[in-house]
PDB file of C-alpha atoms in Angstrom:
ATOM      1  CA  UNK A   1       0.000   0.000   0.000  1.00  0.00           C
ATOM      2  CA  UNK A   2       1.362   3.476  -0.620  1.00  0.00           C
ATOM      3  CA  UNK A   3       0.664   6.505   0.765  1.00  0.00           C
ATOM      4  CA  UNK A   4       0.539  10.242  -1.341  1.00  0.00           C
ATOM      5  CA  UNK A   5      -0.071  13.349  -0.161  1.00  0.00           C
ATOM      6  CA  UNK A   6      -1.684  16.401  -2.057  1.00  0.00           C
ATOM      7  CA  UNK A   7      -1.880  19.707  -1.820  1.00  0.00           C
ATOM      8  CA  UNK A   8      -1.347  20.931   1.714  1.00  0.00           C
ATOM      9  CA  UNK A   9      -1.782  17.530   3.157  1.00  0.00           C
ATOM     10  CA  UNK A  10      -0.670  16.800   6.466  1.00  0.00           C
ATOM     11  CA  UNK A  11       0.336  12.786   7.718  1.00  0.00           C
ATOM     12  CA  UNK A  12      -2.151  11.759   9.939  1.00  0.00           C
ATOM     13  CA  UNK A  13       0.138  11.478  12.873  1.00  0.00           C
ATOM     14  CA  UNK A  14       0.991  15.362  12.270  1.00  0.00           C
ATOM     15  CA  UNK A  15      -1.976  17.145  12.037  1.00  0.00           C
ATOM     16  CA  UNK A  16      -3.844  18.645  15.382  1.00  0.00           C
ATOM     17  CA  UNK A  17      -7.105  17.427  16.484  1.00  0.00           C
ATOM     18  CA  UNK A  18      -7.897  20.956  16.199  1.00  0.00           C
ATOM     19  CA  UNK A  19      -7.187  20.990  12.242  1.00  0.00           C
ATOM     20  CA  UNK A  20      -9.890  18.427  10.990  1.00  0.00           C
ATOM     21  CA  UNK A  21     -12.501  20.319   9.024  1.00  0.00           C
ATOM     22  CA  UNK A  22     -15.665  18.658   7.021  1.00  0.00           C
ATOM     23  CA  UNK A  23     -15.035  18.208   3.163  1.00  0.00           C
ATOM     24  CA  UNK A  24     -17.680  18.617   0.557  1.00  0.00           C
ATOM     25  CA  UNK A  25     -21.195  17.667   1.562  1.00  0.00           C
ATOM     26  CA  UNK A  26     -21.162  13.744   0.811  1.00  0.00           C
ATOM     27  CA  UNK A  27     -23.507  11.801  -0.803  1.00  0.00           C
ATOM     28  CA  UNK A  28     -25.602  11.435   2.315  1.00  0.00           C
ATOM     29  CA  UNK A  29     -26.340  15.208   2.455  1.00  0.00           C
ATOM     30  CA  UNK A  30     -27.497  14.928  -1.969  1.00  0.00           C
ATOM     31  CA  UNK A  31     -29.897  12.559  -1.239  1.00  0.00           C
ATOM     32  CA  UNK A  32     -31.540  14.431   2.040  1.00  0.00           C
ATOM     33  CA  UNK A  33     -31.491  17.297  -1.071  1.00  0.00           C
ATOM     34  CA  UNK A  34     -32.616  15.259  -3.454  1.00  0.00           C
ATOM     35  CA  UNK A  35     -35.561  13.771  -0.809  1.00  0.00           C
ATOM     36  CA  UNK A  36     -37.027  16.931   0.180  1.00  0.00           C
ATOM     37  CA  UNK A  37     -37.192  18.399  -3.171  1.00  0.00           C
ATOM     38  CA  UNK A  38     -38.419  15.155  -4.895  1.00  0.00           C
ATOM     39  CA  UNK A  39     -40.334  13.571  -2.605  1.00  0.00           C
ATOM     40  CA  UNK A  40     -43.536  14.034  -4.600  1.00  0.00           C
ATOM     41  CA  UNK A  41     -42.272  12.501  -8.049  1.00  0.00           C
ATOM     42  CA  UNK A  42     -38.690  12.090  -9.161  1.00  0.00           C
ATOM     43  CA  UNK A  43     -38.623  10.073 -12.511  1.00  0.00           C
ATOM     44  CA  UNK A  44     -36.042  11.612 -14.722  1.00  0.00           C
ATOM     45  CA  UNK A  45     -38.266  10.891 -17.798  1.00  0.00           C
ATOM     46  CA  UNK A  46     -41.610   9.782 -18.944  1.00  0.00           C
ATOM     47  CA  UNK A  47     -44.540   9.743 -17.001  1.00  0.00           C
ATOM     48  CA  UNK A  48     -44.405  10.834 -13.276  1.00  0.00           C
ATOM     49  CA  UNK A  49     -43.255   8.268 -10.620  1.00  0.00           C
ATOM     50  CA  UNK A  50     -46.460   7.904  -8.285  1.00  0.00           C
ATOM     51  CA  UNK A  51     -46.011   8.293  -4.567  1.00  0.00           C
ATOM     52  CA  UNK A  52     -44.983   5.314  -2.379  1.00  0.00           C
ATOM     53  CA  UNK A  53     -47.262   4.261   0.565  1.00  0.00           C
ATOM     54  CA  UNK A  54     -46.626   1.928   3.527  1.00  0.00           C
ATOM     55  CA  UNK A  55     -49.472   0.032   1.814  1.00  0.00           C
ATOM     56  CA  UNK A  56     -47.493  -0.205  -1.729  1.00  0.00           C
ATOM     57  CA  UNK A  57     -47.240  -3.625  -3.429  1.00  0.00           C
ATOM     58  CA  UNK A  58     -43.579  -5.057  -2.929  1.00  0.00           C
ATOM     59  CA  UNK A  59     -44.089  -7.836  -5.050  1.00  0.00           C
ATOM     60  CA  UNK A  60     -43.515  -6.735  -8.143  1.00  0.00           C
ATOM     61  CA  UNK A  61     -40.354  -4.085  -7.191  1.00  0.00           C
ATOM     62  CA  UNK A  62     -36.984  -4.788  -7.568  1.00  0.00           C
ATOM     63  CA  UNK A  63     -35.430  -6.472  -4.395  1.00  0.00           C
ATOM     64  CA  UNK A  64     -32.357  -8.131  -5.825  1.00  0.00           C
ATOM     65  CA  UNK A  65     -28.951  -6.597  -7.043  1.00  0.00           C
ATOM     66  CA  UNK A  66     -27.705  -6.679 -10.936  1.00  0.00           C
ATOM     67  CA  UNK A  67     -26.265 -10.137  -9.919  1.00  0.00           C
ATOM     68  CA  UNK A  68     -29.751 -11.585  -8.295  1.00  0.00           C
ATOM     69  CA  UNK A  69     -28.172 -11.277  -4.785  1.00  0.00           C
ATOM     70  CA  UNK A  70     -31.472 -10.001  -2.287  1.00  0.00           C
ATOM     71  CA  UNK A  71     -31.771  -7.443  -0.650  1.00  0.00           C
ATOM     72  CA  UNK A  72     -31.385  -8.019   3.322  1.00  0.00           C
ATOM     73  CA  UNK A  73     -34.796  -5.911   3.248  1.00  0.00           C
ATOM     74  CA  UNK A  74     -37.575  -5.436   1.309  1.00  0.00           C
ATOM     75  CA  UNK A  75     -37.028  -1.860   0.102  1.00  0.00           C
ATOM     76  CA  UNK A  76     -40.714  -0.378  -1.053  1.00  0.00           C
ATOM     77  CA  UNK A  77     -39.192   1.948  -3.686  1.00  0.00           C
ATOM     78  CA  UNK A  78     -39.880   1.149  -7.447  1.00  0.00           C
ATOM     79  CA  UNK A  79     -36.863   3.308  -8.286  1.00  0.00           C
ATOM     80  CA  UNK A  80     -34.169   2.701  -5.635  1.00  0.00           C
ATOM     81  CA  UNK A  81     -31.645   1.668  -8.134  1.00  0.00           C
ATOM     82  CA  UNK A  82     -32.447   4.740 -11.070  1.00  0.00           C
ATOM     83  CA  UNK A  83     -30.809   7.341 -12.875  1.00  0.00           C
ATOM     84  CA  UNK A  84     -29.342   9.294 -10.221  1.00  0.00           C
ATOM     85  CA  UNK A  85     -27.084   6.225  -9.110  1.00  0.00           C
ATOM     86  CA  UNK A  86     -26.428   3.839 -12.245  1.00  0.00           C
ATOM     87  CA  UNK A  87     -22.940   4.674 -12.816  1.00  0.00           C
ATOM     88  CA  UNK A  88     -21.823   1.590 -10.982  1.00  0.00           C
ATOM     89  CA  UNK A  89     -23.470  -1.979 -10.533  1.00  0.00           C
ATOM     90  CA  UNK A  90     -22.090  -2.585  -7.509  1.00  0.00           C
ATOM     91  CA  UNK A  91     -24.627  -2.764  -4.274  1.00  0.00           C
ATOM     92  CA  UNK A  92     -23.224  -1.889  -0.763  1.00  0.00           C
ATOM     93  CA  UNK A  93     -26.334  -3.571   0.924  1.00  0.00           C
ATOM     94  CA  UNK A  94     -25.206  -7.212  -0.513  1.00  0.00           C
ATOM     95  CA  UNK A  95     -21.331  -6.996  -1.311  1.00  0.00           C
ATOM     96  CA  UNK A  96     -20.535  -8.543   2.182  1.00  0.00           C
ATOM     97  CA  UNK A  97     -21.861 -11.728   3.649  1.00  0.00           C
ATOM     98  CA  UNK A  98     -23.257 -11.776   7.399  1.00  0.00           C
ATOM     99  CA  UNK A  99     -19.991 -13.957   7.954  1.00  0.00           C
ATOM    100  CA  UNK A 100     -17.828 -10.817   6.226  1.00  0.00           C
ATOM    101  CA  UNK A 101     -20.077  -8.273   7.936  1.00  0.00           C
ATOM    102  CA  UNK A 102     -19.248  -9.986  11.488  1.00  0.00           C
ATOM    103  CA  UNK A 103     -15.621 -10.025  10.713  1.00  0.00           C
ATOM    104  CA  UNK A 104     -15.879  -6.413  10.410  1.00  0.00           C
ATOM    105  CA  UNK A 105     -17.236  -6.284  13.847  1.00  0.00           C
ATOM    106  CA  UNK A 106     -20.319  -5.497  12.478  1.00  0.00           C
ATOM    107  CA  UNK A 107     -23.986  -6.686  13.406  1.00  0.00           C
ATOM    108  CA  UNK A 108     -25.358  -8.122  10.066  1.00  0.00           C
ATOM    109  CA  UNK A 109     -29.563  -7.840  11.516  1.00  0.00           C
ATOM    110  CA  UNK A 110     -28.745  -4.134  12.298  1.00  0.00           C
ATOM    111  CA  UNK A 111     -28.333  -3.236   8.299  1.00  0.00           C
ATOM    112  CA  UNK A 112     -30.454  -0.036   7.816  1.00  0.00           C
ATOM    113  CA  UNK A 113     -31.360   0.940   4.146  1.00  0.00           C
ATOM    114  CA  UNK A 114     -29.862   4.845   3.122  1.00  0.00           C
ATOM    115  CA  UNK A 115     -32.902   5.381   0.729  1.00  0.00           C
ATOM    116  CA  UNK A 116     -35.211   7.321   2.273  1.00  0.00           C
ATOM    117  CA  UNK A 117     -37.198   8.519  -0.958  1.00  0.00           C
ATOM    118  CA  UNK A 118     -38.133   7.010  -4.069  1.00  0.00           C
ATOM    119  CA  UNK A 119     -35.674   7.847  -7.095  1.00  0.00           C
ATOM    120  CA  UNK A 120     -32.966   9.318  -4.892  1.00  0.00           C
ATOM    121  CA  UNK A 121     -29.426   9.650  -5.254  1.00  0.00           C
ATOM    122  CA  UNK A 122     -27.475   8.334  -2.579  1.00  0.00           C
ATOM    123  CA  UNK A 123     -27.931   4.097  -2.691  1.00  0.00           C
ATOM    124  CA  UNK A 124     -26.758   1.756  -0.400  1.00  0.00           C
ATOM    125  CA  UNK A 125     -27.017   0.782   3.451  1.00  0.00           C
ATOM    126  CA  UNK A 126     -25.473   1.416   7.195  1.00  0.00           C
ATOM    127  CA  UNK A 127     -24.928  -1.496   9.891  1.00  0.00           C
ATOM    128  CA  UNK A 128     -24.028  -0.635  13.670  1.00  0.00           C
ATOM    129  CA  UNK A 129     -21.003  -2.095  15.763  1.00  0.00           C
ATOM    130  CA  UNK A 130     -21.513  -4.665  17.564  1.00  0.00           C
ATOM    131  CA  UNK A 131     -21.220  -3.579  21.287  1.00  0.00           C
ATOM    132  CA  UNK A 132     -20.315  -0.407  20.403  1.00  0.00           C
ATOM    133  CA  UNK A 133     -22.452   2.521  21.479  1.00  0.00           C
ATOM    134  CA  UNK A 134     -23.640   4.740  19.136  1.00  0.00           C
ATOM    135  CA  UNK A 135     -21.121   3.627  16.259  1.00  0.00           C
ATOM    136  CA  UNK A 136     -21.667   2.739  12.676  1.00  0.00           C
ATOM    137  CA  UNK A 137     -20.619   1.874   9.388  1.00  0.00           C
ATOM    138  CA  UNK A 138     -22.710   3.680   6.056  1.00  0.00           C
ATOM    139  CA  UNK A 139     -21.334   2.811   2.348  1.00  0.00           C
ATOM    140  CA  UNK A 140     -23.301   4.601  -0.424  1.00  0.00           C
ATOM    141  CA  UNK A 141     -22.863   5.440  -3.844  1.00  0.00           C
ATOM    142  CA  UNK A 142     -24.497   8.192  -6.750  1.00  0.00           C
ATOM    143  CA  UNK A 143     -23.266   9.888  -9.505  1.00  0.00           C
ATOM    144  CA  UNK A 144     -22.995  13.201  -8.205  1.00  0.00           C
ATOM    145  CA  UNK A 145     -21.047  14.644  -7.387  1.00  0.00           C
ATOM    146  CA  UNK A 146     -18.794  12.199  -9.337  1.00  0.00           C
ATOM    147  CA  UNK A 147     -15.199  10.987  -7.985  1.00  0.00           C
ATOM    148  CA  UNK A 148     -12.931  13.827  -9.851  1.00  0.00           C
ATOM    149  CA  UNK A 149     -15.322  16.668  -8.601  1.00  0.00           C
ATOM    150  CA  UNK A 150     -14.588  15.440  -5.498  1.00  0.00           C
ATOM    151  CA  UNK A 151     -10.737  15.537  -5.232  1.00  0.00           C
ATOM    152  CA  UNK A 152     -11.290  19.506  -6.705  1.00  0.00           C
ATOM    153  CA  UNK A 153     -13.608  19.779  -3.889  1.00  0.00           C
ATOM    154  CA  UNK A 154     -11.173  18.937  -1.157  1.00  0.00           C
ATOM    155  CA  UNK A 155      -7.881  19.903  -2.222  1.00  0.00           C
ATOM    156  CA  UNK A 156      -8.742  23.747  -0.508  1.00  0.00           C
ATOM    157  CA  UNK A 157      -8.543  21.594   3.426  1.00  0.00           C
ATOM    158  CA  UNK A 158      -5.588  20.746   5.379  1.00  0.00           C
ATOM    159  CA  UNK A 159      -6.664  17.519   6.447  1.00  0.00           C
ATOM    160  CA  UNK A 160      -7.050  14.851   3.811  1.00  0.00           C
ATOM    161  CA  UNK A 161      -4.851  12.064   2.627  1.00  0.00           C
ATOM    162  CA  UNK A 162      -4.597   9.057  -0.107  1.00  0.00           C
ATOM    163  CA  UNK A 163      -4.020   5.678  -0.903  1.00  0.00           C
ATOM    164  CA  UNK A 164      -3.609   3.070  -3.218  1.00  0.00           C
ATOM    165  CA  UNK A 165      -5.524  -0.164  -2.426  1.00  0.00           C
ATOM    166  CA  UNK A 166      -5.597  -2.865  -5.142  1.00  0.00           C
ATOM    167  CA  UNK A 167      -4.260  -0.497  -7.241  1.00  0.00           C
ATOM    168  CA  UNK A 168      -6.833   2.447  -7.292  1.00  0.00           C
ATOM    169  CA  UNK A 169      -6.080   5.523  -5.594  1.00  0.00           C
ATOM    170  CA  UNK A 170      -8.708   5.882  -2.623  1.00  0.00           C
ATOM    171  CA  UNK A 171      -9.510   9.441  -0.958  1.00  0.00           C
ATOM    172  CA  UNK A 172      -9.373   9.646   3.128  1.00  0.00           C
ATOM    173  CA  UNK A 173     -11.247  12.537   4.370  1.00  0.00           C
ATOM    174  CA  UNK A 174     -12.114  13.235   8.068  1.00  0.00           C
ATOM    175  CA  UNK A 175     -14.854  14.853   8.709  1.00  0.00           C
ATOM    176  CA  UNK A 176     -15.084  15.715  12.163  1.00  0.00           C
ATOM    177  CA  UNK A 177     -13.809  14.953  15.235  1.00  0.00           C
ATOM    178  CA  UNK A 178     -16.542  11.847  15.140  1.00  0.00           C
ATOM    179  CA  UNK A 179     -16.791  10.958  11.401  1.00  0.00           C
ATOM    180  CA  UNK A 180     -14.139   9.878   8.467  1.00  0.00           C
ATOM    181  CA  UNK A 181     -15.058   9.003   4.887  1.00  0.00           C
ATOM    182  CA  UNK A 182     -13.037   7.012   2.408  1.00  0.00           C
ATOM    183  CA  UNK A 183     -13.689   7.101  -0.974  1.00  0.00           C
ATOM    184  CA  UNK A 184     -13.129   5.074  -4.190  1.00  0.00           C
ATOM    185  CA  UNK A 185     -14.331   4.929  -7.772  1.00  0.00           C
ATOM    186  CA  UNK A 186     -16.395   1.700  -9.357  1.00  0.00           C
ATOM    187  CA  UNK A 187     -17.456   2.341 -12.702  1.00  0.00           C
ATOM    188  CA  UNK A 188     -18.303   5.911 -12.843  1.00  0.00           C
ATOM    189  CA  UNK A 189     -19.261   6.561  -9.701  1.00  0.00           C
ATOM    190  CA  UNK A 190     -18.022   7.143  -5.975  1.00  0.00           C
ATOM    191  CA  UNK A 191     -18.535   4.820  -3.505  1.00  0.00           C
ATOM    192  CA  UNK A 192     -17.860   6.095  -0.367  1.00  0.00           C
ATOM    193  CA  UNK A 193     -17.536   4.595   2.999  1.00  0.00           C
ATOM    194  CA  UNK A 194     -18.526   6.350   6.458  1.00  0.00           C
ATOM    195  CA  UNK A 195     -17.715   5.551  10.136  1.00  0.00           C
ATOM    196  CA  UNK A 196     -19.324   7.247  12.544  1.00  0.00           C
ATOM    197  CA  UNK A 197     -18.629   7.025  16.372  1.00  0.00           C
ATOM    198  CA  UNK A 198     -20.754  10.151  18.539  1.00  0.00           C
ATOM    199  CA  UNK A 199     -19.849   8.359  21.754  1.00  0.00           C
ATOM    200  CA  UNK A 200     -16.853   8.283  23.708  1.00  0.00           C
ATOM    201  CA  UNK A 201     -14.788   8.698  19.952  1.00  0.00           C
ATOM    202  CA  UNK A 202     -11.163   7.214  19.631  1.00  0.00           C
ATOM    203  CA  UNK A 203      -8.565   9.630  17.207  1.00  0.00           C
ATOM    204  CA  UNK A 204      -9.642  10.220  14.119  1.00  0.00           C
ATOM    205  CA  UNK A 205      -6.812   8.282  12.233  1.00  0.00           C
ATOM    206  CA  UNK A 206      -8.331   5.547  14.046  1.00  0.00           C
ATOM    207  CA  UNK A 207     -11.986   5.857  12.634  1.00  0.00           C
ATOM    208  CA  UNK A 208     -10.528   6.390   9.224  1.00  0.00           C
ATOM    209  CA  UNK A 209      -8.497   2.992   9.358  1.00  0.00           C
ATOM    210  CA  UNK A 210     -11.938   1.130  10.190  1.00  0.00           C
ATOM    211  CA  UNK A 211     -13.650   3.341   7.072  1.00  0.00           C
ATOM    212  CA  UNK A 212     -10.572   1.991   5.291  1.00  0.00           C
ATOM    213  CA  UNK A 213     -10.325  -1.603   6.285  1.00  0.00           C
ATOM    214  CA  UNK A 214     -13.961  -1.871   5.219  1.00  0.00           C
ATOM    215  CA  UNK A 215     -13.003  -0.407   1.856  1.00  0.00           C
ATOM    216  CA  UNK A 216     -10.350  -2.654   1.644  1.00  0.00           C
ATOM    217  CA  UNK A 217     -12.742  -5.783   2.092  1.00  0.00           C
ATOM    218  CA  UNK A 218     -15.336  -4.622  -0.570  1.00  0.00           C
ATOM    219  CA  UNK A 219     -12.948  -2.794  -3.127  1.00  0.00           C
ATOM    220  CA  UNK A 220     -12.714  -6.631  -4.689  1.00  0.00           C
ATOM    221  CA  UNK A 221     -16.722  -6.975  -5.088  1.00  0.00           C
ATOM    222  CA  UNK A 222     -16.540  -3.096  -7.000  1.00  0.00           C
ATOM    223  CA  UNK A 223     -16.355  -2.861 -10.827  1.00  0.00           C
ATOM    224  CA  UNK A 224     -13.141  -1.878 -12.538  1.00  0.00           C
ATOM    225  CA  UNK A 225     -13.284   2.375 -12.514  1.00  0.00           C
ATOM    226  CA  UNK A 226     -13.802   3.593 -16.192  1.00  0.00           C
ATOM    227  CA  UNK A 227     -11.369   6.550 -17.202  1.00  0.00           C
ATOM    228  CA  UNK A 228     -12.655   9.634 -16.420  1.00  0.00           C
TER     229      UNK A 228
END
């Protein structure tokens, strides 16, 4: 594994607690956007999308990945995968197994959807630690904003670093004093993962190797990453 830094970087070991400051919004924050402003209808063509009830048939939407792997829930939204999150046909919610997710020190029956609107961005799913309070692991991906807006995004921050993991460079951005996302590109997209950790939080470097080991576990289920 090696280790660049960019513009203004600091080493994790170097930089103060003090200096962490939150990157671009991630794709958590498009997809609250994307949810309020869209919660109505949000088909990007044709005839509106109608609205989703509780009482909605699931039978005849989507619940498997592009490689007929379930869901771990029954999602209730016609258009979960759509649009605003094709670039990449890799699915966050089934890329582990509960055997992988347990190794991660993760509780598989805690998994947590991200959609929280029909046709939105942001697409994938959240598990808690196990024994852990307040702790958690989200992994998402959309299209926007794509992976190379994202590196312009952060390069104006002092804290931020890289890596190369199975040979594709991966973005490590901390947050907050409580949060650190790592990022890589499948297909065309981002896939980014979070940890988050509001209660009695260890260093930062520390949350950002668990984002990173998890990266490092699904980078083999992700796509190639096609040129840019």
């Amino acid at each position: 594994m090696q280790t660049s830094m960019r513009h203004r970087a600091l080493a994790p070991s170097d930089r103060p607690a003090t200096a962490v400051h939150r990157i671009a919004p991630t794709l958590t924050a498009v997809c609250v956007s994307v949810a309020l402003a869209c919660s109505a209808s949000c088909a990007v063509s044709g005839d509106p999308s109608p609205a989703v009830t509780d009482s909605a048939p699931t039978a005849t939407i989507r619940q498997t990945d592009s490689t007929g792997k379930k869901l771990p829930f029954t999602t209730r939204f016609p258009d979960r995968w759509s649009a605003n999150n094709d670039g990449t046909a890799y699915e966050p919610c089934t890329a582990l197994s509960d055997t992988e997710l347990l190794a991660s020190g993760l509780d598989p029956k805690s998994v947590s959807d991200a959609a929280m609107a029909n046709h939105q961005t942001a697409r994938g799913c959240s598990w808690r630690h196990s024994g852990i309070r307040l702790s958690s692991i989200g992994q998402i991906t959309g299209n926007k904003p794509t992976f190379e807006e994202r590196m312009k995004l952060r390069s104006n921050f002092k804290t931020w670093w890289d890596l190369t993991i199975g040979g594709r460079l991966v973005m490590v951005d901390p947050d907050s004093a409580a949060s650190c996302t790592v990022t890589v590109k499948s297909g065309r997209s981002p896939v980014s993962t979070i940890v988050t950790r509001t209660w009695n939080a260890p260093p930062t470097k520390e949350l950002c190797a668990i984002a990173i080991d998890f990266t490092r576990r699904t980078i083999p289920k992700m796509e190639p990453s096609a040129p840019s």
